[in-house]
Short mmCIF file of N, CA and C in Angstrom, two decimals:
data_model
loop_
_atom_site.label_atom_id
_atom_site.label_comp_id
_atom_site.label_asym_id
_atom_site.label_seq_id
_atom_site.Cartn_x
_atom_site.Cartn_y
_atom_site.Cartn_z
N MET A 1 229.30 -47.86 -64.85
CA MET A 1 228.37 -48.16 -65.93
C MET A 1 227.99 -46.86 -66.64
N THR A 2 228.00 -46.87 -67.95
CA THR A 2 227.62 -45.71 -68.74
C THR A 2 226.16 -45.83 -69.15
N ALA A 3 225.41 -44.79 -68.89
CA ALA A 3 224.00 -44.77 -69.29
C ALA A 3 223.90 -44.47 -70.78
N THR A 4 222.88 -44.99 -71.41
CA THR A 4 222.60 -44.66 -72.80
C THR A 4 221.57 -43.54 -72.83
N TRP A 5 221.90 -42.47 -73.48
CA TRP A 5 220.99 -41.33 -73.60
C TRP A 5 220.62 -41.18 -75.06
N LYS A 6 219.35 -41.08 -75.31
CA LYS A 6 218.88 -40.88 -76.68
C LYS A 6 217.91 -39.71 -76.70
N ILE A 7 218.12 -38.80 -77.63
CA ILE A 7 217.20 -37.66 -77.75
C ILE A 7 215.88 -38.18 -78.30
N GLU A 8 214.78 -37.79 -77.66
CA GLU A 8 213.46 -38.29 -78.01
C GLU A 8 212.65 -37.29 -78.84
N LEU A 9 212.65 -36.01 -78.43
CA LEU A 9 211.73 -35.05 -79.03
C LEU A 9 212.34 -33.66 -79.04
N ILE A 10 212.21 -32.97 -80.17
CA ILE A 10 212.70 -31.60 -80.30
C ILE A 10 211.52 -30.72 -80.70
N PRO A 11 211.22 -29.69 -79.90
CA PRO A 11 210.13 -28.79 -80.28
C PRO A 11 210.56 -27.88 -81.43
N VAL A 12 209.64 -27.68 -82.36
CA VAL A 12 209.88 -26.79 -83.50
C VAL A 12 208.75 -25.76 -83.50
N PRO A 13 209.07 -24.51 -83.19
CA PRO A 13 208.03 -23.49 -83.11
C PRO A 13 207.53 -23.06 -84.49
N VAL A 14 206.21 -23.05 -84.64
CA VAL A 14 205.60 -22.68 -85.92
C VAL A 14 204.43 -21.73 -85.69
N THR A 15 204.06 -21.00 -86.73
CA THR A 15 202.92 -20.08 -86.62
C THR A 15 201.61 -20.73 -87.06
N ASP A 16 201.69 -21.65 -88.01
CA ASP A 16 200.50 -22.31 -88.55
C ASP A 16 200.75 -23.82 -88.51
N VAL A 17 200.12 -24.50 -87.57
CA VAL A 17 200.37 -25.92 -87.34
C VAL A 17 200.02 -26.76 -88.56
N ASP A 18 198.88 -26.51 -89.17
CA ASP A 18 198.47 -27.32 -90.32
C ASP A 18 199.40 -27.12 -91.52
N ARG A 19 199.83 -25.89 -91.75
CA ARG A 19 200.77 -25.62 -92.85
C ARG A 19 202.10 -26.32 -92.58
N ALA A 20 202.60 -26.22 -91.36
CA ALA A 20 203.86 -26.87 -91.00
C ALA A 20 203.75 -28.39 -91.10
N LYS A 21 202.65 -28.94 -90.62
CA LYS A 21 202.45 -30.40 -90.69
C LYS A 21 202.46 -30.85 -92.15
N ALA A 22 201.76 -30.15 -93.02
CA ALA A 22 201.73 -30.50 -94.44
C ALA A 22 203.13 -30.43 -95.06
N PHE A 23 203.90 -29.41 -94.68
CA PHE A 23 205.26 -29.26 -95.19
C PHE A 23 206.12 -30.45 -94.78
N TYR A 24 206.11 -30.77 -93.50
CA TYR A 24 206.96 -31.86 -93.02
C TYR A 24 206.52 -33.21 -93.57
N GLU A 25 205.24 -33.41 -93.76
CA GLU A 25 204.78 -34.65 -94.39
C GLU A 25 205.23 -34.71 -95.85
N ARG A 26 205.23 -33.58 -96.55
CA ARG A 26 205.70 -33.52 -97.93
C ARG A 26 207.19 -33.88 -98.01
N VAL A 27 207.95 -33.48 -96.98
CA VAL A 27 209.38 -33.80 -96.93
C VAL A 27 209.59 -35.29 -96.63
N GLY A 28 208.59 -35.95 -96.04
CA GLY A 28 208.71 -37.37 -95.76
C GLY A 28 208.60 -37.75 -94.30
N PHE A 29 208.36 -36.76 -93.42
CA PHE A 29 208.19 -37.06 -92.01
C PHE A 29 206.87 -37.82 -91.82
N ILE A 30 206.83 -38.68 -90.83
CA ILE A 30 205.64 -39.45 -90.48
C ILE A 30 204.92 -38.73 -89.34
N ALA A 31 203.62 -38.51 -89.50
CA ALA A 31 202.82 -37.90 -88.43
C ALA A 31 202.42 -39.01 -87.46
N ASP A 32 203.09 -39.06 -86.32
CA ASP A 32 202.83 -40.09 -85.30
C ASP A 32 201.59 -39.77 -84.48
N HIS A 33 201.42 -38.49 -84.15
CA HIS A 33 200.30 -38.05 -83.31
C HIS A 33 199.84 -36.68 -83.78
N ASP A 34 198.55 -36.43 -83.63
CA ASP A 34 197.99 -35.09 -83.82
C ASP A 34 196.77 -35.03 -82.91
N HIS A 35 196.98 -34.49 -81.73
CA HIS A 35 195.92 -34.47 -80.72
C HIS A 35 195.73 -33.07 -80.15
N ARG A 36 194.48 -32.65 -80.08
CA ARG A 36 194.15 -31.45 -79.34
C ARG A 36 193.87 -31.93 -77.92
N VAL A 37 194.79 -31.65 -77.03
CA VAL A 37 194.70 -32.11 -75.65
C VAL A 37 193.63 -31.33 -74.90
N GLN A 38 193.61 -30.04 -75.15
CA GLN A 38 192.63 -29.13 -74.54
C GLN A 38 192.69 -27.83 -75.32
N GLU A 39 191.82 -26.91 -75.02
CA GLU A 39 191.84 -25.60 -75.67
C GLU A 39 193.22 -24.97 -75.46
N GLY A 40 193.87 -24.55 -76.56
CA GLY A 40 195.18 -23.92 -76.48
C GLY A 40 196.35 -24.89 -76.42
N LEU A 41 196.07 -26.20 -76.49
CA LEU A 41 197.15 -27.19 -76.45
C LEU A 41 196.90 -28.27 -77.50
N ARG A 42 197.68 -28.19 -78.57
CA ARG A 42 197.63 -29.20 -79.63
C ARG A 42 199.03 -29.76 -79.79
N PHE A 43 199.13 -31.07 -79.83
CA PHE A 43 200.41 -31.76 -79.91
C PHE A 43 200.47 -32.57 -81.19
N VAL A 44 201.42 -32.22 -82.08
CA VAL A 44 201.64 -32.95 -83.32
C VAL A 44 203.09 -33.45 -83.29
N GLN A 45 203.23 -34.77 -83.30
CA GLN A 45 204.56 -35.38 -83.31
C GLN A 45 204.86 -35.89 -84.71
N LEU A 46 206.00 -35.48 -85.25
CA LEU A 46 206.43 -35.85 -86.60
C LEU A 46 207.83 -36.46 -86.52
N THR A 47 208.03 -37.59 -87.18
CA THR A 47 209.32 -38.26 -87.12
C THR A 47 209.95 -38.30 -88.51
N PRO A 48 211.21 -37.82 -88.62
CA PRO A 48 211.91 -37.91 -89.90
C PRO A 48 212.10 -39.39 -90.29
N PRO A 49 212.20 -39.68 -91.59
CA PRO A 49 212.35 -41.06 -92.03
C PRO A 49 213.56 -41.74 -91.38
N GLY A 50 213.33 -42.86 -90.73
CA GLY A 50 214.41 -43.64 -90.13
C GLY A 50 214.95 -43.11 -88.81
N SER A 51 214.39 -42.05 -88.28
CA SER A 51 214.92 -41.43 -87.06
C SER A 51 214.30 -42.02 -85.80
N ALA A 52 215.10 -42.09 -84.75
CA ALA A 52 214.59 -42.47 -83.44
C ALA A 52 214.12 -41.24 -82.67
N CYS A 53 214.46 -40.06 -83.15
CA CYS A 53 214.07 -38.81 -82.52
C CYS A 53 212.98 -38.13 -83.35
N SER A 54 211.99 -37.58 -82.68
CA SER A 54 210.88 -36.91 -83.36
C SER A 54 210.93 -35.41 -83.11
N THR A 55 210.08 -34.71 -83.84
CA THR A 55 209.87 -33.28 -83.61
C THR A 55 208.43 -33.09 -83.13
N ALA A 56 208.20 -31.98 -82.45
CA ALA A 56 206.85 -31.66 -82.01
C ALA A 56 206.52 -30.25 -82.44
N ILE A 57 205.39 -30.11 -83.12
CA ILE A 57 204.84 -28.80 -83.45
C ILE A 57 203.46 -28.74 -82.83
N GLY A 58 202.92 -27.57 -82.72
CA GLY A 58 201.57 -27.47 -82.18
C GLY A 58 201.29 -26.13 -81.57
N GLU A 59 200.31 -26.13 -80.70
CA GLU A 59 199.92 -24.93 -79.96
C GLU A 59 200.20 -25.18 -78.49
N GLY A 60 200.76 -24.19 -77.82
CA GLY A 60 200.99 -24.28 -76.39
C GLY A 60 202.12 -25.20 -75.99
N LEU A 61 203.03 -25.53 -76.92
CA LEU A 61 204.12 -26.47 -76.61
C LEU A 61 205.42 -25.80 -76.20
N THR A 62 205.68 -24.63 -76.75
CA THR A 62 206.96 -23.97 -76.49
C THR A 62 206.77 -22.45 -76.53
N GLU A 63 207.66 -21.77 -75.85
CA GLU A 63 207.66 -20.31 -75.89
C GLU A 63 208.69 -19.78 -76.89
N MET A 64 209.33 -20.68 -77.61
CA MET A 64 210.30 -20.27 -78.62
C MET A 64 209.60 -19.49 -79.73
N THR A 65 210.33 -18.58 -80.35
CA THR A 65 209.81 -17.81 -81.47
C THR A 65 209.90 -18.64 -82.74
N PRO A 66 208.81 -18.73 -83.51
CA PRO A 66 208.89 -19.46 -84.78
C PRO A 66 210.03 -18.94 -85.65
N GLY A 67 210.74 -19.88 -86.26
CA GLY A 67 211.86 -19.53 -87.12
C GLY A 67 213.20 -19.51 -86.42
N THR A 68 213.24 -19.82 -85.12
CA THR A 68 214.50 -19.75 -84.38
C THR A 68 215.16 -21.10 -84.12
N GLN A 69 214.46 -22.20 -84.40
CA GLN A 69 215.03 -23.51 -84.12
C GLN A 69 216.00 -23.91 -85.23
N GLU A 70 217.12 -24.49 -84.82
CA GLU A 70 218.12 -25.02 -85.76
C GLU A 70 218.33 -26.48 -85.42
N ILE A 71 218.21 -27.35 -86.42
CA ILE A 71 218.34 -28.79 -86.20
C ILE A 71 219.28 -29.36 -87.24
N GLN A 72 220.14 -30.27 -86.80
CA GLN A 72 221.04 -30.96 -87.72
C GLN A 72 220.73 -32.45 -87.68
N VAL A 73 220.66 -33.05 -88.84
CA VAL A 73 220.30 -34.45 -89.00
C VAL A 73 221.38 -35.14 -89.84
N VAL A 74 221.70 -36.37 -89.50
CA VAL A 74 222.66 -37.14 -90.29
C VAL A 74 221.90 -37.94 -91.35
N VAL A 75 222.37 -37.87 -92.58
CA VAL A 75 221.79 -38.63 -93.70
C VAL A 75 222.91 -39.43 -94.36
N PRO A 76 222.57 -40.54 -95.02
CA PRO A 76 223.63 -41.34 -95.65
C PRO A 76 224.22 -40.70 -96.90
N ASP A 77 223.44 -39.87 -97.62
CA ASP A 77 223.90 -39.34 -98.91
C ASP A 77 223.34 -37.93 -99.09
N ALA A 78 224.22 -36.94 -99.09
CA ALA A 78 223.79 -35.54 -99.21
C ALA A 78 223.16 -35.26 -100.57
N ASP A 79 223.70 -35.82 -101.62
CA ASP A 79 223.15 -35.58 -102.95
C ASP A 79 221.73 -36.14 -103.07
N ALA A 80 221.52 -37.36 -102.55
CA ALA A 80 220.20 -37.96 -102.59
C ALA A 80 219.22 -37.17 -101.73
N ALA A 81 219.67 -36.68 -100.58
CA ALA A 81 218.81 -35.87 -99.71
C ALA A 81 218.40 -34.59 -100.41
N ARG A 82 219.34 -33.95 -101.08
CA ARG A 82 219.03 -32.72 -101.82
C ARG A 82 218.02 -33.00 -102.93
N GLU A 83 218.22 -34.05 -103.68
CA GLU A 83 217.29 -34.40 -104.75
C GLU A 83 215.89 -34.69 -104.20
N HIS A 84 215.82 -35.36 -103.05
CA HIS A 84 214.54 -35.64 -102.41
C HIS A 84 213.82 -34.35 -102.04
N LEU A 85 214.56 -33.40 -101.45
CA LEU A 85 213.97 -32.11 -101.08
C LEU A 85 213.47 -31.37 -102.32
N LEU A 86 214.28 -31.32 -103.36
CA LEU A 86 213.89 -30.62 -104.58
C LEU A 86 212.64 -31.25 -105.19
N ALA A 87 212.58 -32.59 -105.20
CA ALA A 87 211.42 -33.29 -105.74
C ALA A 87 210.16 -33.00 -104.93
N ALA A 88 210.34 -32.70 -103.63
CA ALA A 88 209.21 -32.36 -102.77
C ALA A 88 208.85 -30.88 -102.84
N GLY A 89 209.56 -30.12 -103.67
CA GLY A 89 209.27 -28.70 -103.83
C GLY A 89 209.88 -27.82 -102.75
N VAL A 90 210.92 -28.32 -102.08
CA VAL A 90 211.56 -27.56 -101.01
C VAL A 90 212.80 -26.87 -101.56
N GLU A 91 212.92 -25.57 -101.30
CA GLU A 91 214.09 -24.82 -101.75
C GLU A 91 215.31 -25.22 -100.94
N THR A 92 216.41 -25.45 -101.64
CA THR A 92 217.69 -25.75 -101.00
C THR A 92 218.81 -25.29 -101.90
N GLY A 93 219.93 -25.01 -101.32
CA GLY A 93 221.08 -24.62 -102.11
C GLY A 93 221.85 -25.86 -102.55
N PRO A 94 223.02 -25.65 -103.12
CA PRO A 94 223.84 -26.78 -103.52
C PRO A 94 224.38 -27.52 -102.29
N VAL A 95 224.92 -28.70 -102.52
CA VAL A 95 225.57 -29.43 -101.43
C VAL A 95 226.79 -28.64 -100.99
N ASP A 96 226.90 -28.40 -99.69
CA ASP A 96 227.99 -27.63 -99.10
C ASP A 96 229.08 -28.62 -98.65
N GLU A 97 230.22 -28.59 -99.33
CA GLU A 97 231.33 -29.50 -99.04
C GLU A 97 232.21 -28.92 -97.93
N GLN A 98 232.38 -29.67 -96.85
CA GLN A 98 233.24 -29.28 -95.75
C GLN A 98 234.17 -30.45 -95.42
N PRO A 99 235.31 -30.21 -94.78
CA PRO A 99 236.21 -31.32 -94.44
C PRO A 99 235.56 -32.34 -93.49
N TRP A 100 234.57 -31.95 -92.74
CA TRP A 100 233.94 -32.83 -91.75
C TRP A 100 232.61 -33.41 -92.22
N GLY A 101 232.23 -33.11 -93.46
CA GLY A 101 230.99 -33.67 -93.99
C GLY A 101 230.45 -32.85 -95.15
N ARG A 102 229.39 -33.38 -95.74
CA ARG A 102 228.70 -32.72 -96.84
C ARG A 102 227.31 -32.34 -96.33
N PHE A 103 226.90 -31.09 -96.56
CA PHE A 103 225.68 -30.56 -95.97
C PHE A 103 224.67 -30.11 -97.02
N VAL A 104 223.40 -30.27 -96.68
CA VAL A 104 222.30 -29.72 -97.44
C VAL A 104 221.46 -28.93 -96.45
N HIS A 105 221.14 -27.69 -96.79
CA HIS A 105 220.39 -26.82 -95.87
C HIS A 105 219.02 -26.48 -96.45
N PHE A 106 218.04 -26.41 -95.57
CA PHE A 106 216.72 -25.94 -95.96
C PHE A 106 216.01 -25.34 -94.77
N ARG A 107 214.93 -24.63 -95.03
CA ARG A 107 214.12 -24.01 -93.98
C ARG A 107 212.67 -24.42 -94.16
N ASP A 108 211.95 -24.49 -93.03
CA ASP A 108 210.51 -24.76 -93.11
C ASP A 108 209.80 -23.45 -93.40
N PRO A 109 208.48 -23.46 -93.57
CA PRO A 109 207.77 -22.21 -93.92
C PRO A 109 207.92 -21.09 -92.89
N ASP A 110 208.27 -21.41 -91.64
CA ASP A 110 208.47 -20.38 -90.63
C ASP A 110 209.91 -19.92 -90.52
N GLY A 111 210.82 -20.57 -91.26
CA GLY A 111 212.23 -20.19 -91.22
C GLY A 111 213.08 -21.01 -90.29
N ASN A 112 212.49 -22.03 -89.64
CA ASN A 112 213.32 -22.94 -88.83
C ASN A 112 214.32 -23.62 -89.76
N SER A 113 215.54 -23.73 -89.31
CA SER A 113 216.66 -24.14 -90.15
C SER A 113 217.03 -25.60 -89.93
N TRP A 114 217.23 -26.31 -91.03
CA TRP A 114 217.63 -27.71 -91.01
C TRP A 114 218.93 -27.87 -91.78
N ALA A 115 219.86 -28.63 -91.22
CA ALA A 115 221.09 -29.01 -91.92
C ALA A 115 221.12 -30.53 -91.98
N LEU A 116 221.19 -31.06 -93.19
CA LEU A 116 221.32 -32.50 -93.37
C LEU A 116 222.79 -32.77 -93.66
N GLN A 117 223.42 -33.59 -92.83
CA GLN A 117 224.86 -33.81 -92.94
C GLN A 117 225.14 -35.27 -93.27
N ALA A 118 225.91 -35.48 -94.32
CA ALA A 118 226.43 -36.80 -94.65
C ALA A 118 227.88 -36.84 -94.18
N ILE A 119 228.17 -37.75 -93.26
CA ILE A 119 229.53 -37.85 -92.72
C ILE A 119 230.11 -39.21 -93.08
N GLN A 120 231.41 -39.22 -93.26
CA GLN A 120 232.11 -40.46 -93.62
C GLN A 120 232.39 -41.33 -92.39
N TYR A 121 232.72 -40.69 -91.28
CA TYR A 121 233.17 -41.44 -90.11
C TYR A 121 232.63 -40.80 -88.83
N ARG A 122 232.17 -41.60 -87.95
CA ARG A 122 231.73 -41.13 -86.62
C ARG A 122 232.35 -42.08 -85.60
N PRO A 123 233.10 -41.55 -84.61
CA PRO A 123 233.79 -42.40 -83.64
C PRO A 123 232.85 -43.39 -82.90
N GLN A 124 231.62 -43.00 -82.65
CA GLN A 124 230.71 -43.88 -81.90
C GLN A 124 229.85 -44.74 -82.82
N GLY A 125 230.08 -44.71 -84.10
CA GLY A 125 229.33 -45.55 -85.02
C GLY A 125 228.21 -44.88 -85.73
#
């Protein structure tokens, strides 16, 4: 029997939680939770539109250095994703055409890197 594994949460290190939360909400992420658990521990869960996997920003969540996280997300249309980012005031370059997909890249205010990939075919669906 093969187990089903699904990624649930990816920590994204940031320097200013409120600034990062506002940025991700502007991009279209949904703020699922924002709780100060205790002094030095704040948990903010943000989910990209249509995603089963969320991100977590906050205080006391990770020892990663802000700006070092790299995340890749699959989108149905790279051009539409780029236009959405530009309309939200997010800097991005042109669509990057590769044989394995079309990519749009952007960074959050701390420099964490995002690649949005539109792919034609995926063996697992």
